[in-house]
XYZ file of C-alpha atoms in Angstrom:
329
model
C 175.431 -95.756 156.905
C 171.743 -95.792 155.032
C 171.171 -92.232 156.460
C 174.389 -90.933 155.561
C 174.552 -92.819 151.821
C 170.692 -90.617 151.962
C 172.442 -87.451 153.318
C 175.403 -88.028 150.624
C 172.891 -88.833 147.268
C 171.210 -85.643 148.536
C 173.758 -83.173 148.425
C 175.368 -84.484 145.308
C 170.909 -83.854 143.753
C 172.257 -80.188 146.102
C 175.189 -79.442 144.153
C 173.877 -80.793 141.010
C 171.378 -78.453 141.019
C 173.358 -75.118 142.010
C 175.622 -76.620 139.328
C 173.476 -76.714 136.910
C 172.174 -72.876 138.342
C 175.684 -71.694 137.720
C 176.153 -72.521 134.458
C 173.859 -70.990 132.966
C 175.393 -68.444 130.989
C 173.113 -64.696 130.991
C 173.603 -62.143 128.519
C 172.842 -58.239 130.028
C 171.402 -56.199 127.288
C 170.551 -52.467 127.703
C 168.489 -50.575 125.439
C 165.584 -48.198 125.661
C 162.200 -48.380 126.181
C 159.870 -49.725 123.138
C 162.906 -51.364 122.287
C 161.731 -54.595 125.169
C 158.285 -53.527 125.006
C 155.474 -56.734 124.526
C 154.568 -54.422 121.085
C 158.187 -54.471 120.287
C 161.462 -56.726 119.184
C 162.723 -57.888 122.178
C 160.643 -60.773 122.768
C 160.957 -62.675 119.247
C 164.868 -62.007 119.593
C 164.654 -62.991 122.927
C 163.070 -66.003 121.309
C 165.581 -66.502 118.419
C 168.916 -66.068 120.755
C 167.669 -67.921 122.876
C 167.012 -71.021 121.447
C 170.400 -71.454 119.890
C 172.374 -69.532 122.604
C 171.740 -72.413 125.710
C 171.905 -68.723 127.480
C 169.514 -66.912 129.294
C 169.349 -62.919 127.185
C 168.148 -60.445 129.832
C 166.953 -57.032 128.327
C 166.866 -54.006 130.841
C 164.833 -50.860 129.447
C 166.588 -47.689 130.628
C 164.351 -44.924 128.692
C 165.803 -43.952 125.779
C 167.843 -44.187 124.216
C 169.887 -41.028 125.021
C 169.638 -41.730 128.090
C 170.745 -45.254 127.872
C 174.250 -43.771 127.874
C 173.873 -41.737 130.512
C 172.985 -44.426 133.142
C 176.544 -46.243 130.974
C 178.533 -43.321 131.335
C 177.500 -43.464 135.334
C 177.716 -47.025 135.368
C 181.141 -47.503 134.142
C 183.042 -50.406 134.074
C 181.212 -52.331 136.804
C 177.873 -52.222 134.509
C 176.236 -55.199 134.368
C 175.561 -54.215 130.712
C 177.063 -56.707 128.065
C 176.130 -55.330 124.673
C 173.761 -51.882 124.913
C 171.418 -51.698 121.795
C 170.027 -48.455 121.095
C 172.254 -45.787 120.719
C 173.206 -43.581 117.554
C 175.226 -42.080 114.998
C 174.170 -38.531 116.936
C 175.445 -39.704 119.620
C 177.998 -41.168 118.378
C 181.490 -38.295 119.363
C 179.700 -39.591 122.833
C 180.107 -42.960 123.124
C 183.549 -42.537 121.799
C 184.837 -40.161 124.911
C 182.912 -43.160 127.073
C 185.704 -45.105 126.211
C 183.248 -48.261 127.292
C 183.175 -49.917 123.687
C 184.357 -52.668 121.960
C 185.034 -53.225 118.624
C 182.552 -55.080 117.122
C 184.343 -57.516 114.558
C 181.271 -57.811 113.187
C 181.394 -58.739 109.130
C 178.760 -55.788 107.817
C 178.139 -57.693 104.728
C 174.548 -57.781 104.523
C 174.962 -54.886 105.180
C 171.812 -53.039 103.131
C 171.660 -48.684 104.655
C 171.318 -45.834 102.316
C 174.952 -45.285 102.921
C 178.217 -46.663 102.942
C 178.833 -47.783 107.391
C 182.918 -49.363 107.908
C 182.433 -48.192 111.743
C 184.675 -50.691 113.709
C 182.344 -50.104 117.285
C 179.488 -49.609 116.093
C 177.093 -51.983 114.414
C 174.053 -50.741 112.372
C 170.457 -52.832 112.910
C 168.012 -50.308 111.873
C 167.577 -46.989 110.045
C 164.974 -43.913 109.253
C 163.644 -41.307 108.196
C 162.901 -38.687 111.371
C 159.181 -36.371 110.373
C 156.135 -34.244 111.933
C 153.446 -37.382 111.852
C 149.655 -35.379 112.003
C 146.273 -36.977 111.891
C 144.977 -35.969 109.452
C 141.891 -35.100 109.993
C 143.246 -33.160 112.885
C 146.076 -30.928 110.723
C 144.184 -29.868 106.732
C 147.375 -28.289 105.432
C 150.407 -30.429 106.269
C 153.461 -28.131 105.936
C 156.359 -28.569 103.611
C 159.462 -26.225 105.425
C 160.315 -26.204 109.230
C 160.029 -22.333 107.639
C 155.823 -22.873 106.665
C 155.541 -25.594 110.017
C 155.508 -22.067 111.945
C 153.754 -20.100 110.419
C 151.085 -22.571 109.774
C 150.920 -22.795 114.479
C 150.425 -26.139 114.431
C 150.636 -28.083 118.753
C 153.764 -29.530 118.390
C 155.095 -32.544 121.708
C 158.465 -32.945 121.188
C 161.440 -35.767 123.173
C 164.024 -33.327 125.292
C 167.260 -33.686 122.651
C 169.398 -34.483 126.465
C 167.052 -37.907 127.106
C 166.248 -38.969 123.829
C 167.549 -39.004 120.369
C 164.661 -38.124 117.878
C 164.672 -35.697 120.107
C 168.092 -34.908 119.617
C 168.248 -35.659 115.561
C 166.104 -32.908 115.204
C 168.038 -30.431 116.970
C 170.534 -31.104 114.764
C 168.076 -31.982 111.793
C 167.121 -27.919 111.816
C 170.777 -26.997 113.259
C 172.453 -28.896 109.743
C 169.526 -26.852 107.446
C 169.365 -23.636 109.018
C 173.737 -22.631 110.242
C 173.803 -19.805 112.751
C 169.323 -18.764 111.862
C 168.548 -22.380 114.070
C 168.318 -19.788 116.656
C 165.870 -18.286 115.921
C 163.961 -20.476 114.300
C 163.446 -22.190 117.277
C 162.018 -19.468 118.984
C 159.320 -18.401 116.941
C 158.596 -23.014 116.888
C 158.591 -22.436 120.784
C 155.153 -21.195 121.580
C 153.757 -24.281 119.809
C 155.361 -27.018 121.633
C 152.719 -28.275 124.556
C 154.705 -30.602 125.972
C 158.254 -32.586 126.027
C 158.336 -35.229 126.862
C 161.772 -37.686 127.856
C 161.725 -39.737 125.419
C 159.995 -40.761 121.996
C 157.630 -43.690 124.318
C 155.913 -40.839 125.941
C 155.612 -37.954 122.539
C 153.682 -41.039 120.790
C 151.154 -41.314 123.438
C 150.349 -37.844 124.579
C 149.802 -37.298 120.078
C 147.400 -40.265 120.557
C 145.616 -39.432 122.960
C 145.543 -36.303 121.125
C 147.028 -33.543 123.290
C 148.802 -31.701 120.297
C 148.317 -31.286 115.808
C 151.707 -33.235 115.082
C 154.486 -35.399 116.772
C 158.186 -35.709 115.973
C 158.262 -39.809 115.268
C 159.649 -41.297 111.929
C 158.177 -41.358 108.035
C 156.804 -44.950 109.487
C 154.927 -44.840 112.246
C 151.003 -44.249 110.210
C 152.645 -47.176 108.767
C 151.674 -48.817 112.482
C 148.362 -47.510 112.670
C 147.094 -48.687 108.364
C 148.635 -52.195 108.731
C 147.823 -53.247 112.501
C 144.588 -50.555 113.053
C 143.398 -49.617 109.574
C 144.009 -46.365 109.795
C 145.050 -44.743 107.723
C 144.618 -41.423 109.157
C 148.440 -41.245 110.165
C 150.891 -39.586 107.521
C 154.275 -37.589 107.739
C 155.074 -34.169 106.877
C 157.495 -34.404 104.449
C 160.181 -31.226 104.266
C 162.202 -29.244 101.160
C 165.244 -29.227 104.062
C 165.606 -33.837 103.439
C 165.051 -35.275 106.435
C 167.265 -36.509 108.390
C 168.387 -39.909 108.976
C 168.537 -41.825 112.028
C 170.557 -45.529 112.123
C 170.330 -47.340 115.213
C 173.659 -49.139 116.467
C 174.341 -51.729 119.283
C 177.868 -51.581 120.841
C 179.449 -54.060 122.686
C 180.845 -54.173 126.597
C 184.657 -53.886 126.300
C 183.749 -54.269 130.091
C 181.750 -57.524 129.314
C 182.232 -60.507 131.138
C 180.585 -62.487 128.254
C 183.076 -60.791 125.677
C 181.525 -64.299 123.008
C 177.917 -64.110 124.652
C 177.717 -60.304 123.612
C 179.542 -61.372 119.485
C 176.768 -63.613 119.127
C 174.876 -61.911 120.186
C 175.461 -58.839 117.826
C 175.940 -61.223 114.780
C 172.905 -62.101 115.597
C 170.661 -58.325 115.321
C 172.703 -59.211 111.475
C 170.065 -62.693 110.757
C 167.045 -63.072 109.201
C 165.498 -64.003 112.510
C 165.453 -60.885 113.725
C 166.246 -58.627 110.999
C 162.621 -59.488 109.299
C 160.857 -58.749 112.257
C 162.741 -55.070 112.567
C 159.481 -52.384 110.512
C 157.325 -55.005 112.012
C 157.855 -54.065 115.408
C 160.029 -51.849 115.353
C 158.923 -49.464 112.676
C 161.651 -49.413 110.894
C 164.405 -50.471 108.315
C 165.861 -53.207 108.700
C 169.731 -52.591 108.440
C 169.927 -55.912 106.726
C 166.741 -56.410 104.807
C 166.374 -59.702 103.663
C 162.401 -59.725 102.640
C 160.168 -57.552 101.174
C 159.323 -53.933 102.959
C 155.744 -53.685 104.074
C 153.036 -51.986 102.854
C 153.812 -48.039 103.755
C 157.933 -48.517 103.712
C 158.312 -47.290 100.310
C 157.698 -43.464 100.622
C 161.232 -42.741 101.302
C 161.873 -38.894 101.141
C 163.478 -37.777 97.537
C 166.742 -36.126 99.777
C 167.856 -37.643 103.333
C 169.613 -35.816 105.701
C 172.838 -37.315 107.473
C 176.335 -35.736 109.101
C 179.442 -36.841 109.638
C 180.718 -37.880 113.142
C 182.602 -34.322 112.963
C 179.718 -32.485 112.799
C 178.015 -33.403 115.074
C 180.460 -33.177 117.926
C 181.209 -29.048 116.689
C 177.693 -27.773 116.861
C 175.747 -30.971 118.693
C 175.754 -28.490 122.671
C 175.793 -24.759 120.768
C 172.163 -26.357 119.285
C 171.193 -28.087 122.835
C 172.076 -24.584 124.256
C 170.062 -22.522 120.922
C 166.564 -24.678 121.998
C 167.199 -24.300 126.123
C 167.368 -21.052 125.662
C 163.907 -20.627 123.382
C 162.669 -22.382 125.700
C 163.323 -20.493 128.273
C 161.627 -17.242 127.187
């Protein structure tokens, strides 16, 4: 009898433990490498969301932003992802074609973007301006235009536009500025390109290691060196053509088996708990600014560029083809 009671009690305890394990929901968020890294915003966001969600938030680092979208397209409706963080405005045409994303249903009244945003599927969480960052101890005369960048012949590191959102952004930036002459500009720049990396993290790491004079990054990148390292030797070149804005986006997967939790996470992205850590972890402007920005963020380009989704859809492949042709010569 006692043995039966002991066995029954053990089964109750075991069943209870198993039930507790299976009732803790998990939210899976695909993102780009630097976002989920220990120095990125991922750890702080995980801590603040888990404090209120009674869930486990799992970030999956899947390369750069365009690589993340490619992985989702391959996985389709079988993807374990509930939310993606790290698409951008240049990827919207391809993201739309995938049919993978559901309307977010979020209140966007708190957005402080410098442009109007009313997209019902893609929710901005930060933004910035692409720029070439250089070391002032190596570059005496920083270029002030793409033509000058070509003429001065500084070595540069770029990201692959097929896997990287900054890489694609640069191609669209040049295509918009030079139109039919953009292929000729790439022909001139080709000899200056030291290497093309899959994503931003690899490119910036090589630049810091001294592998090139300049790297494609953001106007806010030098603020990291000044604030965190006390290093004032990094600067962003200001171009007469203006600077292409990158709006970074989150989206909810239509196939998610945790739609309510995914919606709560999307709302959390625009809360002060996330937006206040974006400038000093992701080194981008917050999409819903509620606190003063760090020093170094005030020097925004005088001419900001933003291209319609329709124009991106019409010109993206031509821009990639021109870039590939120039590098193949």
